[in-house]
Coordinates of C-alpha atoms and ligand atoms in Angstrom, one line a residue:
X178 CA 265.3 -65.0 135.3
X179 CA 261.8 -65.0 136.9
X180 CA 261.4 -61.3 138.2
X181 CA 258.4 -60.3 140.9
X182 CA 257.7 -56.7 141.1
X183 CA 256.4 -55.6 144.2
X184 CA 254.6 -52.5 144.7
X185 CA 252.1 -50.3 146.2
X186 CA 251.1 -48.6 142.8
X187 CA 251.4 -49.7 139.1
X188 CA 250.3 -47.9 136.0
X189 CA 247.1 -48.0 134.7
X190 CA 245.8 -49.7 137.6
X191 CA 247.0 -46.6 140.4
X192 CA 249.0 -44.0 140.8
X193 CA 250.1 -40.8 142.5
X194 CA 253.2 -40.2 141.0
X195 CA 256.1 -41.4 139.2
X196 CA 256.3 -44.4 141.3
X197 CA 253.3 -46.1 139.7
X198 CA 254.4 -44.9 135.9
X199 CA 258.1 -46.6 136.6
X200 CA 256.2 -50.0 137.7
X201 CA 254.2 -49.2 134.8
X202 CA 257.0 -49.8 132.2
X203 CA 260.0 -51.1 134.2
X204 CA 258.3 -54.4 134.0
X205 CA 257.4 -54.7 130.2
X206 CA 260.9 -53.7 129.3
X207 CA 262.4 -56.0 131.5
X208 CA 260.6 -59.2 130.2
X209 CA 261.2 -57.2 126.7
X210 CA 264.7 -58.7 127.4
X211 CA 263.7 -62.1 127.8
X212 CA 262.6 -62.6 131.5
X213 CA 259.4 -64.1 133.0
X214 CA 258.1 -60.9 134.9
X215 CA 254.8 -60.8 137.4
X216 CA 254.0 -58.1 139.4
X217 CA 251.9 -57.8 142.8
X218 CA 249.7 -54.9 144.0
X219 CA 247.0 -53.9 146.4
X220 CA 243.6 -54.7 145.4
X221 CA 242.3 -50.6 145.8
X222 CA 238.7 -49.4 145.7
X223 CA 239.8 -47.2 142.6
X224 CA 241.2 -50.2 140.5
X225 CA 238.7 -50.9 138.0
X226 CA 237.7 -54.4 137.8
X227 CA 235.6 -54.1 134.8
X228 CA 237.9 -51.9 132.7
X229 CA 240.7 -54.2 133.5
X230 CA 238.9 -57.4 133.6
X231 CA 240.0 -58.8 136.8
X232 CA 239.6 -62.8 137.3
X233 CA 239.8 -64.1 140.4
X234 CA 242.2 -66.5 140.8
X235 CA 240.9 -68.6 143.6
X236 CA 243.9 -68.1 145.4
X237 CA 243.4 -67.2 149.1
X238 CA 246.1 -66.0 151.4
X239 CA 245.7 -65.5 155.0
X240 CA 248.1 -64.1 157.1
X241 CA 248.2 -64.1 161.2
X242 CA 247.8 -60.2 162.1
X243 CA 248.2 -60.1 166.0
X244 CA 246.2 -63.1 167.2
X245 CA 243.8 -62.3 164.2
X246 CA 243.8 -64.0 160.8
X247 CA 243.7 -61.3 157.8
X248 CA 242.7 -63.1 154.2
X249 CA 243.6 -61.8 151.1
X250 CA 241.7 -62.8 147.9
X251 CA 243.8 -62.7 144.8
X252 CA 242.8 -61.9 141.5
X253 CA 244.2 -61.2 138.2
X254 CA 244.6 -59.7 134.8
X255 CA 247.7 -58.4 133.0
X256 CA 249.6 -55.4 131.9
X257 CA 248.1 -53.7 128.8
X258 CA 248.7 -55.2 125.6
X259 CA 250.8 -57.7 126.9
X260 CA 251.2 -61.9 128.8
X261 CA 252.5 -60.2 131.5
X262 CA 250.8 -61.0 134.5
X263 CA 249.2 -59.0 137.3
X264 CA 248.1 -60.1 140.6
X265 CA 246.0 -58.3 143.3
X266 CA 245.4 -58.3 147.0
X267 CA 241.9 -58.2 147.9
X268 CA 241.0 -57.2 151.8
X269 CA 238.1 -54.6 151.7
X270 CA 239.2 -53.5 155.6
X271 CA 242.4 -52.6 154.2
X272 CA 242.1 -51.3 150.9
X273 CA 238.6 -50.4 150.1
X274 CA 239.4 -46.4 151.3
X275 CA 239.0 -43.2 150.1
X276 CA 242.6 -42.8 148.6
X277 CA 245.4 -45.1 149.4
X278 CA 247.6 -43.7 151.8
X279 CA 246.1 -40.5 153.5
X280 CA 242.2 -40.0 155.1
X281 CA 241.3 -37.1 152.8
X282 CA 238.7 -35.8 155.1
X283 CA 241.8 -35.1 157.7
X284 CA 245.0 -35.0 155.6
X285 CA 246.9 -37.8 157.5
X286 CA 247.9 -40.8 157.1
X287 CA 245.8 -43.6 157.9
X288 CA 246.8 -45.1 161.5
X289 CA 247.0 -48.5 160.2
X290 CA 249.1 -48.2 157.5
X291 CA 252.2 -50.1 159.1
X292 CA 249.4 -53.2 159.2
X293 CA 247.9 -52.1 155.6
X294 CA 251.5 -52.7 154.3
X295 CA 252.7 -55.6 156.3
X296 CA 249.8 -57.3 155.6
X297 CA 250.2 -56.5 151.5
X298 CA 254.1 -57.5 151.8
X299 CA 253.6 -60.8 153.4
X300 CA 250.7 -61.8 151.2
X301 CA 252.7 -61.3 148.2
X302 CA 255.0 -63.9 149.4
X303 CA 252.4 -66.1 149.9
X304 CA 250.8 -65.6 146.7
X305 CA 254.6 -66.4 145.2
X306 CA 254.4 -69.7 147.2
X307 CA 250.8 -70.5 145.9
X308 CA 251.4 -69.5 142.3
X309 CA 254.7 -72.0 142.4
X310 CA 257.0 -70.1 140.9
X311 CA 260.1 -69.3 142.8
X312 CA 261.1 -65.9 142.2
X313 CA 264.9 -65.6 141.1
X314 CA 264.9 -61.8 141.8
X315 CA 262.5 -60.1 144.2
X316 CA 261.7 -56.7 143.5
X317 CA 260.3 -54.5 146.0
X318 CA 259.6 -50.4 146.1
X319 CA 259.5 -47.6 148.6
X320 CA 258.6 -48.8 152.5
X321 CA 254.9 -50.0 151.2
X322 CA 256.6 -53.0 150.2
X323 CA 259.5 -53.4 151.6
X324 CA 258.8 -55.6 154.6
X325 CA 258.4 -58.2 151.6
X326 CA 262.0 -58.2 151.1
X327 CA 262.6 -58.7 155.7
X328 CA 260.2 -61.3 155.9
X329 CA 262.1 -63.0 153.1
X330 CA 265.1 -63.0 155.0
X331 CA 263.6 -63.2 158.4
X332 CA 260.4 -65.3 158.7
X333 CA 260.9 -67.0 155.2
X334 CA 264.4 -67.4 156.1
X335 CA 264.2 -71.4 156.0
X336 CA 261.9 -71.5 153.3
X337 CA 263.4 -73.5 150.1
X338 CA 261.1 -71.9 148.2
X339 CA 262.7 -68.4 148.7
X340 CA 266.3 -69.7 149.3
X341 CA 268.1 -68.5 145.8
X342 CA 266.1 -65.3 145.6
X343 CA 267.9 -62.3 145.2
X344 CA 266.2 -59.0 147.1
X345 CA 266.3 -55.8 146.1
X346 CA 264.9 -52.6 147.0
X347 CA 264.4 -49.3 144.8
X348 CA 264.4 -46.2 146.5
X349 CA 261.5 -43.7 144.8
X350 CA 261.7 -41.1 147.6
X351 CA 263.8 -40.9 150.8
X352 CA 260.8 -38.6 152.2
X353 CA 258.8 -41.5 152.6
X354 CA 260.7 -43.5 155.0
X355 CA 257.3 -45.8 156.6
X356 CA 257.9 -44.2 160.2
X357 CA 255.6 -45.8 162.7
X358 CA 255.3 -46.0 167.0
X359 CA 256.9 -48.7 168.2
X360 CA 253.6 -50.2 169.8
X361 CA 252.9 -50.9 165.7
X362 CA 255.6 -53.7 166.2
X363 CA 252.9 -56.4 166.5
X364 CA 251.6 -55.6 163.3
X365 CA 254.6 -56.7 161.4
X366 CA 254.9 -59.9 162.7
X367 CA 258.3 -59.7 163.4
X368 CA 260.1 -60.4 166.7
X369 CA 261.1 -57.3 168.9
X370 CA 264.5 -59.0 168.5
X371 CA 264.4 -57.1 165.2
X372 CA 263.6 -53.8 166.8
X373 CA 267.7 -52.6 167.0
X374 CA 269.4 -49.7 165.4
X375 CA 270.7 -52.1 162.9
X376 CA 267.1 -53.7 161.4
X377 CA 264.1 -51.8 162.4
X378 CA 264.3 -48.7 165.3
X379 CA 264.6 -45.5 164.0
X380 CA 265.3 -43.5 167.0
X381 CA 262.2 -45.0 169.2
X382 CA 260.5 -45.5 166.4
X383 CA 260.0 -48.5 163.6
X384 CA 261.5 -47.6 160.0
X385 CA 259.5 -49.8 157.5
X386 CA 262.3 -48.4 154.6
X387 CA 265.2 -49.1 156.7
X388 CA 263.8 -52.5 157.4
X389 CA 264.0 -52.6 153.6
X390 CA 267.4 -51.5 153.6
X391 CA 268.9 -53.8 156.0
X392 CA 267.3 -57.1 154.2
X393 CA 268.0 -56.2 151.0
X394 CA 271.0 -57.8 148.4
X395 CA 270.8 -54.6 146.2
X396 CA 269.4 -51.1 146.7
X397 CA 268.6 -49.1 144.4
X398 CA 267.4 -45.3 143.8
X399 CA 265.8 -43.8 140.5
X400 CA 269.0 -41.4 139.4
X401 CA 272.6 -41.3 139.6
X402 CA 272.8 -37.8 140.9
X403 CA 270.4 -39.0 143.7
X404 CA 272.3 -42.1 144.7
X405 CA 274.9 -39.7 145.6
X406 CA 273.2 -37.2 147.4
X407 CA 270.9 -39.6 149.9
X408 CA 274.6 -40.7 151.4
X409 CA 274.5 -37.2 152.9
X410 CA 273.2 -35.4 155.4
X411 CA 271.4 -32.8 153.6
X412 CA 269.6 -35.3 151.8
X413 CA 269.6 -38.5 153.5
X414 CA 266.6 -37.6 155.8
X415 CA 268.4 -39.3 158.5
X416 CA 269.6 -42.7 156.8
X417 CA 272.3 -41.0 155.1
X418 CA 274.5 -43.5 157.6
X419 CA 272.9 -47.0 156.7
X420 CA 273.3 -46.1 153.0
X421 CA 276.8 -44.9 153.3
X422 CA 277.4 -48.2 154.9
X423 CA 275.8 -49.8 152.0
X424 CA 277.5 -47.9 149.3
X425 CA 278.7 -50.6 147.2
X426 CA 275.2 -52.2 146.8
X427 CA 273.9 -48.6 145.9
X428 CA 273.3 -48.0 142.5
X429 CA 271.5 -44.9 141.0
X430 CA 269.8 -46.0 137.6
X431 CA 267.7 -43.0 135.6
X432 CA 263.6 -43.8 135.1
X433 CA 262.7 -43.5 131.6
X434 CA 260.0 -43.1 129.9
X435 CA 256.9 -45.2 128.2
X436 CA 256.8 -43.3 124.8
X437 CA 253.6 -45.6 124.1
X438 CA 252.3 -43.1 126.8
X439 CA 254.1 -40.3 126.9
X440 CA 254.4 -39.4 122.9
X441 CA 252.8 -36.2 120.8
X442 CA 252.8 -38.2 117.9
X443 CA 250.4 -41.0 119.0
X444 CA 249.0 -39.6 122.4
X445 CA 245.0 -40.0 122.8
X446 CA 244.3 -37.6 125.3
X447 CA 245.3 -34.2 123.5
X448 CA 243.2 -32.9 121.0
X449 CA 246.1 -32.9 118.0
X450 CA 249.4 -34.9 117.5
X451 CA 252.8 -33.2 116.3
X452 CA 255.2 -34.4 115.6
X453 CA 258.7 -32.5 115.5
X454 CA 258.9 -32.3 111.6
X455 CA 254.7 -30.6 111.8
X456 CA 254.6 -29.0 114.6
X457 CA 250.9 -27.1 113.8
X458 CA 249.6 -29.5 116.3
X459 CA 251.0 -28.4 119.0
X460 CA 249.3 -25.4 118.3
X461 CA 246.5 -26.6 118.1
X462 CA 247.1 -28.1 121.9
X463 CA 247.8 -24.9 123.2
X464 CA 244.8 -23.0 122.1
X465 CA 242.5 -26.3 123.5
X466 CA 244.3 -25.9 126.5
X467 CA 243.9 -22.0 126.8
X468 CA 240.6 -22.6 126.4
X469 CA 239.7 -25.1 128.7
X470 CA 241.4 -23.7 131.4
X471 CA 239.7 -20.6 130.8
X472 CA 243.8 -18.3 130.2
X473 CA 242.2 -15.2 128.2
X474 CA 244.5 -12.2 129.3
X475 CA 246.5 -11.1 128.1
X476 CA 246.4 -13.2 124.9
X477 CA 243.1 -11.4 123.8
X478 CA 244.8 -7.7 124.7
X479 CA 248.5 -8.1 123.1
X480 CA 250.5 -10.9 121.6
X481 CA 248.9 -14.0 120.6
X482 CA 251.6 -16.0 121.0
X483 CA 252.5 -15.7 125.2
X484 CA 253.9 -18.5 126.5
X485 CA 252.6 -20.9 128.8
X486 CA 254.4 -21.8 131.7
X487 CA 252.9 -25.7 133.0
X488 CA 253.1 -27.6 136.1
X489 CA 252.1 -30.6 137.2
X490 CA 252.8 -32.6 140.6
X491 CA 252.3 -33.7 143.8
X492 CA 251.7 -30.1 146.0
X493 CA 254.4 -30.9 148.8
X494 CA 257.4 -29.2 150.0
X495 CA 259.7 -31.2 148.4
X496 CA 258.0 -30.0 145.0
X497 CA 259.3 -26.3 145.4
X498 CA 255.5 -25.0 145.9
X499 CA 257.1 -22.3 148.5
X500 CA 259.1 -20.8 146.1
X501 CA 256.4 -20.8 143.6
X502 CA 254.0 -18.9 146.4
X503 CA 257.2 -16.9 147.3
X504 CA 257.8 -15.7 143.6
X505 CA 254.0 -15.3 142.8
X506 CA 253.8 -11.9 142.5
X507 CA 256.6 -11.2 140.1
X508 CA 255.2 -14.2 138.0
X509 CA 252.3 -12.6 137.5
X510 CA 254.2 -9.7 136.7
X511 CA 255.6 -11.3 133.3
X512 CA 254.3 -11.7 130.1
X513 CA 253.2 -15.4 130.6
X514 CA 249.9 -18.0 131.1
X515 CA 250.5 -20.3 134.2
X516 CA 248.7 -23.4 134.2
X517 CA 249.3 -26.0 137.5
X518 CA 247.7 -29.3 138.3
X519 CA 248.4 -30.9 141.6
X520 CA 247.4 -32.0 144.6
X521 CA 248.7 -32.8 148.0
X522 CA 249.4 -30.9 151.0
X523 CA 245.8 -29.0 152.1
X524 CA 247.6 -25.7 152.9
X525 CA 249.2 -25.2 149.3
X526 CA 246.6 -26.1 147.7
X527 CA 244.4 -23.5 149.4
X528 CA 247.3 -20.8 149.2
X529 CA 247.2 -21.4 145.3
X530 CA 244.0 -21.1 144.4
X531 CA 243.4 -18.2 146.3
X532 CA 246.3 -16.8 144.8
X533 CA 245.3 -17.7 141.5
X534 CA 241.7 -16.2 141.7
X535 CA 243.5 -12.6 142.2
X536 CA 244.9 -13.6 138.7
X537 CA 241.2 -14.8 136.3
X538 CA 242.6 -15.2 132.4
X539 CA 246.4 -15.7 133.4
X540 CA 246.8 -18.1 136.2
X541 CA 244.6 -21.5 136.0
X542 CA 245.3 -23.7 139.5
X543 CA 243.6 -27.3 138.9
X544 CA 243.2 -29.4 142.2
X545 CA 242.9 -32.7 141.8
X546 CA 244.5 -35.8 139.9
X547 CA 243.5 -35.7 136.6
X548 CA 245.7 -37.8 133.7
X549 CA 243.8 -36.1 130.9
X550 CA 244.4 -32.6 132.2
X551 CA 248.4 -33.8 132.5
X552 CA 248.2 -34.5 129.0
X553 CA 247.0 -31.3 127.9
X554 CA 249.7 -29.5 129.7
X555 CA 252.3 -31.3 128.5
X556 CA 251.7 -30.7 124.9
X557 CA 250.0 -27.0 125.4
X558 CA 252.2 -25.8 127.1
X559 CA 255.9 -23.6 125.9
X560 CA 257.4 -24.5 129.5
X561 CA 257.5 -26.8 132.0
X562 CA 258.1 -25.2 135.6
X563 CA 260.3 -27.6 138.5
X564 CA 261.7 -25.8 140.9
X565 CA 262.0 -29.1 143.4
X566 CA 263.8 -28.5 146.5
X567 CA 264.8 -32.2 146.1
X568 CA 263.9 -34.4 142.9
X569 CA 265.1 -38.3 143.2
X570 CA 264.5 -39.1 139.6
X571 CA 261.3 -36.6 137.9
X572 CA 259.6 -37.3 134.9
X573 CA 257.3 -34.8 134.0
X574 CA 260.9 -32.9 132.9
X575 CA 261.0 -36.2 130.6
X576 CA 257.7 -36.0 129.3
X577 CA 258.2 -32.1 128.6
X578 CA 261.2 -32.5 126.5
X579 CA 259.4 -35.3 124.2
X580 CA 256.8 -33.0 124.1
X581 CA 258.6 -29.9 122.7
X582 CA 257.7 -28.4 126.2
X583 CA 260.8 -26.5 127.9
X584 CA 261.6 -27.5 130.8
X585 CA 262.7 -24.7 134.1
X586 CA 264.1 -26.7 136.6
X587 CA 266.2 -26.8 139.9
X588 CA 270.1 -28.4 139.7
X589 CA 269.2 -31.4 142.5
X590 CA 268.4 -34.8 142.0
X591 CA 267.4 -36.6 138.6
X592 CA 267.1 -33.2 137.1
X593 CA 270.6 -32.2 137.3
X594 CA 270.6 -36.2 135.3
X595 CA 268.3 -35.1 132.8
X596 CA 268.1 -31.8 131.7
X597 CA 271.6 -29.8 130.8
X598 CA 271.4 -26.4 129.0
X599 CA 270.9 -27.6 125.5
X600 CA 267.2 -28.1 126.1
X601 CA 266.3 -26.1 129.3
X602 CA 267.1 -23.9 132.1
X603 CA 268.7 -24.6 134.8
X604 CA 268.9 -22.9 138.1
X605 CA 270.9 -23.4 140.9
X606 CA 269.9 -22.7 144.4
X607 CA 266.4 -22.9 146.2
X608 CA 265.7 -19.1 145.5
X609 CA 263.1 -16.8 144.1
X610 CA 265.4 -14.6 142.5
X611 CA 267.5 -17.7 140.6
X612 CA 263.7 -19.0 139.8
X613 CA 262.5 -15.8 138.5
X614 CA 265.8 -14.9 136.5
X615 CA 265.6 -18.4 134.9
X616 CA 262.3 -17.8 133.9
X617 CA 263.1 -14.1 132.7
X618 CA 266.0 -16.1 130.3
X619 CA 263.4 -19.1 129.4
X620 CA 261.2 -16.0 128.1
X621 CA 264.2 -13.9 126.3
X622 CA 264.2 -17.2 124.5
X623 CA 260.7 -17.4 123.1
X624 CA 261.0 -14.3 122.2
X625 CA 263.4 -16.0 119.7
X626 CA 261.6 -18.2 117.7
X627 CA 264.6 -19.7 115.6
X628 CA 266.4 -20.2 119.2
X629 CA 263.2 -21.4 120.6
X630 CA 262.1 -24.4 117.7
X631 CA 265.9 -25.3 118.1
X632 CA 265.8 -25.6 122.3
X633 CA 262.7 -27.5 121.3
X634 CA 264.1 -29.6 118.7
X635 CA 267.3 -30.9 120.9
X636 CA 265.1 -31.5 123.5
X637 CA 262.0 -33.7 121.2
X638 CA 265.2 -35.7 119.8
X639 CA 266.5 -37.0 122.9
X640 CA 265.4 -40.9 123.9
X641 CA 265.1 -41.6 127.5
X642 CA 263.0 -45.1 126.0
X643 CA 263.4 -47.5 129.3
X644 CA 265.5 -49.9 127.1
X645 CA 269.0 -48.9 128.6
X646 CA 267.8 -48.1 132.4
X647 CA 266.1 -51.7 132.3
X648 CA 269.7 -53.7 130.6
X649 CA 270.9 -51.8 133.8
X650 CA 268.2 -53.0 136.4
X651 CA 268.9 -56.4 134.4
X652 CA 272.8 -56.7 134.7
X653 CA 272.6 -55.6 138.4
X654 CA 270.0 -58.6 139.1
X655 CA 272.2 -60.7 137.1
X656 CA 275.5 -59.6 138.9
X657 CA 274.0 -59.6 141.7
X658 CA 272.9 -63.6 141.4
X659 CA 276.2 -64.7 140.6
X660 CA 277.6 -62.5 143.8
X661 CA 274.7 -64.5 145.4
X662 CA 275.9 -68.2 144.4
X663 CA 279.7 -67.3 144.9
X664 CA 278.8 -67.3 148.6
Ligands
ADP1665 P1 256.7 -37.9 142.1 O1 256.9 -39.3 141.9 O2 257.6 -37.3 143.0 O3 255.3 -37.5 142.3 P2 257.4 -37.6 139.2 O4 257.8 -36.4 138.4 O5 258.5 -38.7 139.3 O6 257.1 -37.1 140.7 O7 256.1 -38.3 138.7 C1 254.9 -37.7 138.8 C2 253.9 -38.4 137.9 O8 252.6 -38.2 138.4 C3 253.8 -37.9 136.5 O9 253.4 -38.9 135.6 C4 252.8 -36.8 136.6 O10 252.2 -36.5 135.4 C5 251.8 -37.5 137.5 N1 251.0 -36.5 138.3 C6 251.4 -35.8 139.5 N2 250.4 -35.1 139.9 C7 249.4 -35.2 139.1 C8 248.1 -34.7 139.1 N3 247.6 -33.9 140.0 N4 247.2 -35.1 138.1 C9 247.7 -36.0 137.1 N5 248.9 -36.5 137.1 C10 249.8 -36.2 138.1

């Protein structure tokens, strides 16, 4: 099968979150298994040409943007240590911006990201078209490139080139639905003919994800548990009706992990491996991470051996970051180190680190994106906090059980997937005192060390490799084909 990957981020290139580390390794695992895989992206500011030795390919696309022509320039290069190409969308006007979705300087969104994305979704067609090679299976993720898949089936619709292609659609987060004014409607290049309840209006307004949805062969979310829950209304942000219509071409498939990344034993960003047979480097970790973060107290006063809780992640609602304000107090109130790195909404972030300065030596708030710094927590910390209020998939709970790093987390979502009371703690409602009470147990539990190296020890032996969630991804492309031709 030839498979395109379509998306707005891809590891090492960029990323915000777990969207870009899925596109990261889906990909290699899925050609792994015999496919011919390429994968399309924005041409960003913050991609590095020179680390990743972009070529241009002399490829130039230009799409009609209302009355206007937009080019694209596309260049290449490939995913690490691998044949496996990558190709980029160059438009400075577009792309060339302080972060990739949101003005920093305001916290919003950038008011021309319905054009930003439309423009990127039908350029990667063309690119297809220009490169020659009819995609079998086209893969597109979250509302940044999901037009791809409409325009397919809409403006491509007599295309031969596109005719056999199967389209599908992976869900990362229903929170990110691509709402826009209808006056955007010109941007997409669509007729308003499209612009019904069934294709593109979202009450008055266009849905860029639902547009996804209604043009695509397959859908797909990032965990079982979530597949469910986005059919209803507490979760389905208000499409929980077009995916409960669309239940049988639902499928919820768990994101692993890229344990050439995300691995103690070989990871180049923290300053000792371990291993789960020697565990001194972990160890080792912690102390490099007490010191950089500057967590003294009240190590240097009592025990030596107080546990860190970590977190990283995006600092939105949907993260739990209320409950973590909420509960501050009688956090601070245990025996514990708290190390978080995030960034996101401007309001939490300012909350937290003016909470944290009343706490200098126990609680370390890092604002910012920083992969090193993610590193370090992972493997210096004892526990990994996630009390999400919704979680579609999750993977720093992933990364923290490879890492001998206990995971705390919320029943929703991919956690209630992933992590089961053999190797964390669990709690179940979105409250303080569930939060605090799971932490109180996490901590009863260090206390233990024979209990604790075994939590750890279930938890470092568990694979979540991508090789079985990509034969699934693989079987549901291939399925779906044959569904496809039967017609
Ligand atoms: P989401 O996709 O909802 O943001 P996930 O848990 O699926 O959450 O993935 C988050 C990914 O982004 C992880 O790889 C995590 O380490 C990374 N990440 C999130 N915030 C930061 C940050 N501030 N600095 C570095 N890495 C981060």
């Amino acid at each position: 099968m030839n498979v395109v990957y379509v998306s707005p981020e891809i590891e090492p290139f960029a990323r915000t979150g777990g969207l870009g580390d899925v596109l990261g390794a889906l990909p290699k695992s899925v050609a792994k298994l015999g496919h011919t895989v390429c994968l399309i992206m924005p041409l960003y500011k913050q991609v590095s040409r020179k680390e990743f030795s972009l070529l241009s390919t002399q490829i130039t696309v230009a799409i009609p943007m209302q009355g206007k022509t937009s080019i694209g320039l596309v260049y290449s290069s490939y995913m690490p240590e691998t044949r496996i190409p990558v190709y980029f969308i160059e438009n400075a006007a577009y792309f060339e911006r302080a972060e990739f979705y949101k003005d920093p300087a305001t916290g919003q969104d950038y008011k021309d990201n319905c054009e930003r994305f439309a423009f990127f979704s039908r350029a990667a067609l063309e690119i297809l078209k220009a490169l020659g090679q009819p995609p079998d299976v086209l893969h597109a993720h979250d509302w940044q490139s999901a037009l791809a898949l409409t325009y397919l089936k809409t403006l491509y619709r007599e295309d031969p080139f596109f005719l056999n292609a199967l389209t599908v659609l992976t869900v990362h987060n229903l929170a990110y639905q691509g709402l826009f004014p209808k006056e955007d409607m010109p941007s997409t290049g669509l007729d308003w003919s499209y612009f019904n309840w069934k294709q593109l209006e979202y009450y008055g307004k266009i849905n860029i994800l639902k547009a996804g949805l209604a043009f695509s062969d397959i859908i797909t979310t990032v965990s079982k548990r979530y597949a469910q829950e986005i059919q209803t209304p507490e979760f389905g942000r208000g499409l929980e009706g077009v995916l409960q219509e669309r239940s049988k071409d639902l499928f919820g498939t768990v994101n692993g992990v890229d344990y050439n990344i995300w691995n103690p034993e070989k990871d180049k960003l923290i300053p000792s491996n371990y291993s789960l047979k020697n565990l001194s480097g972990k160890k080792v970790c912690k102390r490099h991470l007490q010191r950089k973060c500057g967590l003294t107290a009240p190590t240097r006063l009592r025990d030596k051996d107080v546990p860190i809780i970590g977190w990283i992640g995006r600092l939105t609602e949907q993260k739990g970051v209320d409950l973590l304000l909420e509960g501050w107090e009688e956090l601070m109130g245990l025996d514990l180190q708290f190390v978080l790195l995030g960034k996101g909404d401007l309001q939490y972030e300012e909350a937290l680190k003016a909470k944290a300065s009343k706490y200098p030596g126990k609680a370390s708030v890092n604002i910012g994106f920083d992969n090193r710094l993610s590193h370090e927590i992972e493997a210096g910390a004892d526990m990994f906090l996630m009390p999400s209020k919704f979680e579609p998939c999750g993977l720093n709970q992933l990364y923290s059980l490879k890492y001998g790093t206990v995971p705390i987390v919320r029943h929703t979502g991919g956690l209630v997937d992933t992590v089961d009371e053999q190797v964390g703690f669990i709690f179940k409602s979105n409250s303080v005192e569930e939060m605090i009470a799971a932490i109180k147990k996490a901590l009863g539990a260090y206390a233990n060390p024979a209990q604790w190296i075994e939590l750890m020890r279930r938890g470092m032996l568990q694979d979540w490799s991508w090789d079985k969630s990509a034969k699934e991804y693989v079987d549901l492309y291939q399925r779906g084909l044959k569904k496809k031709a039967a017609q």
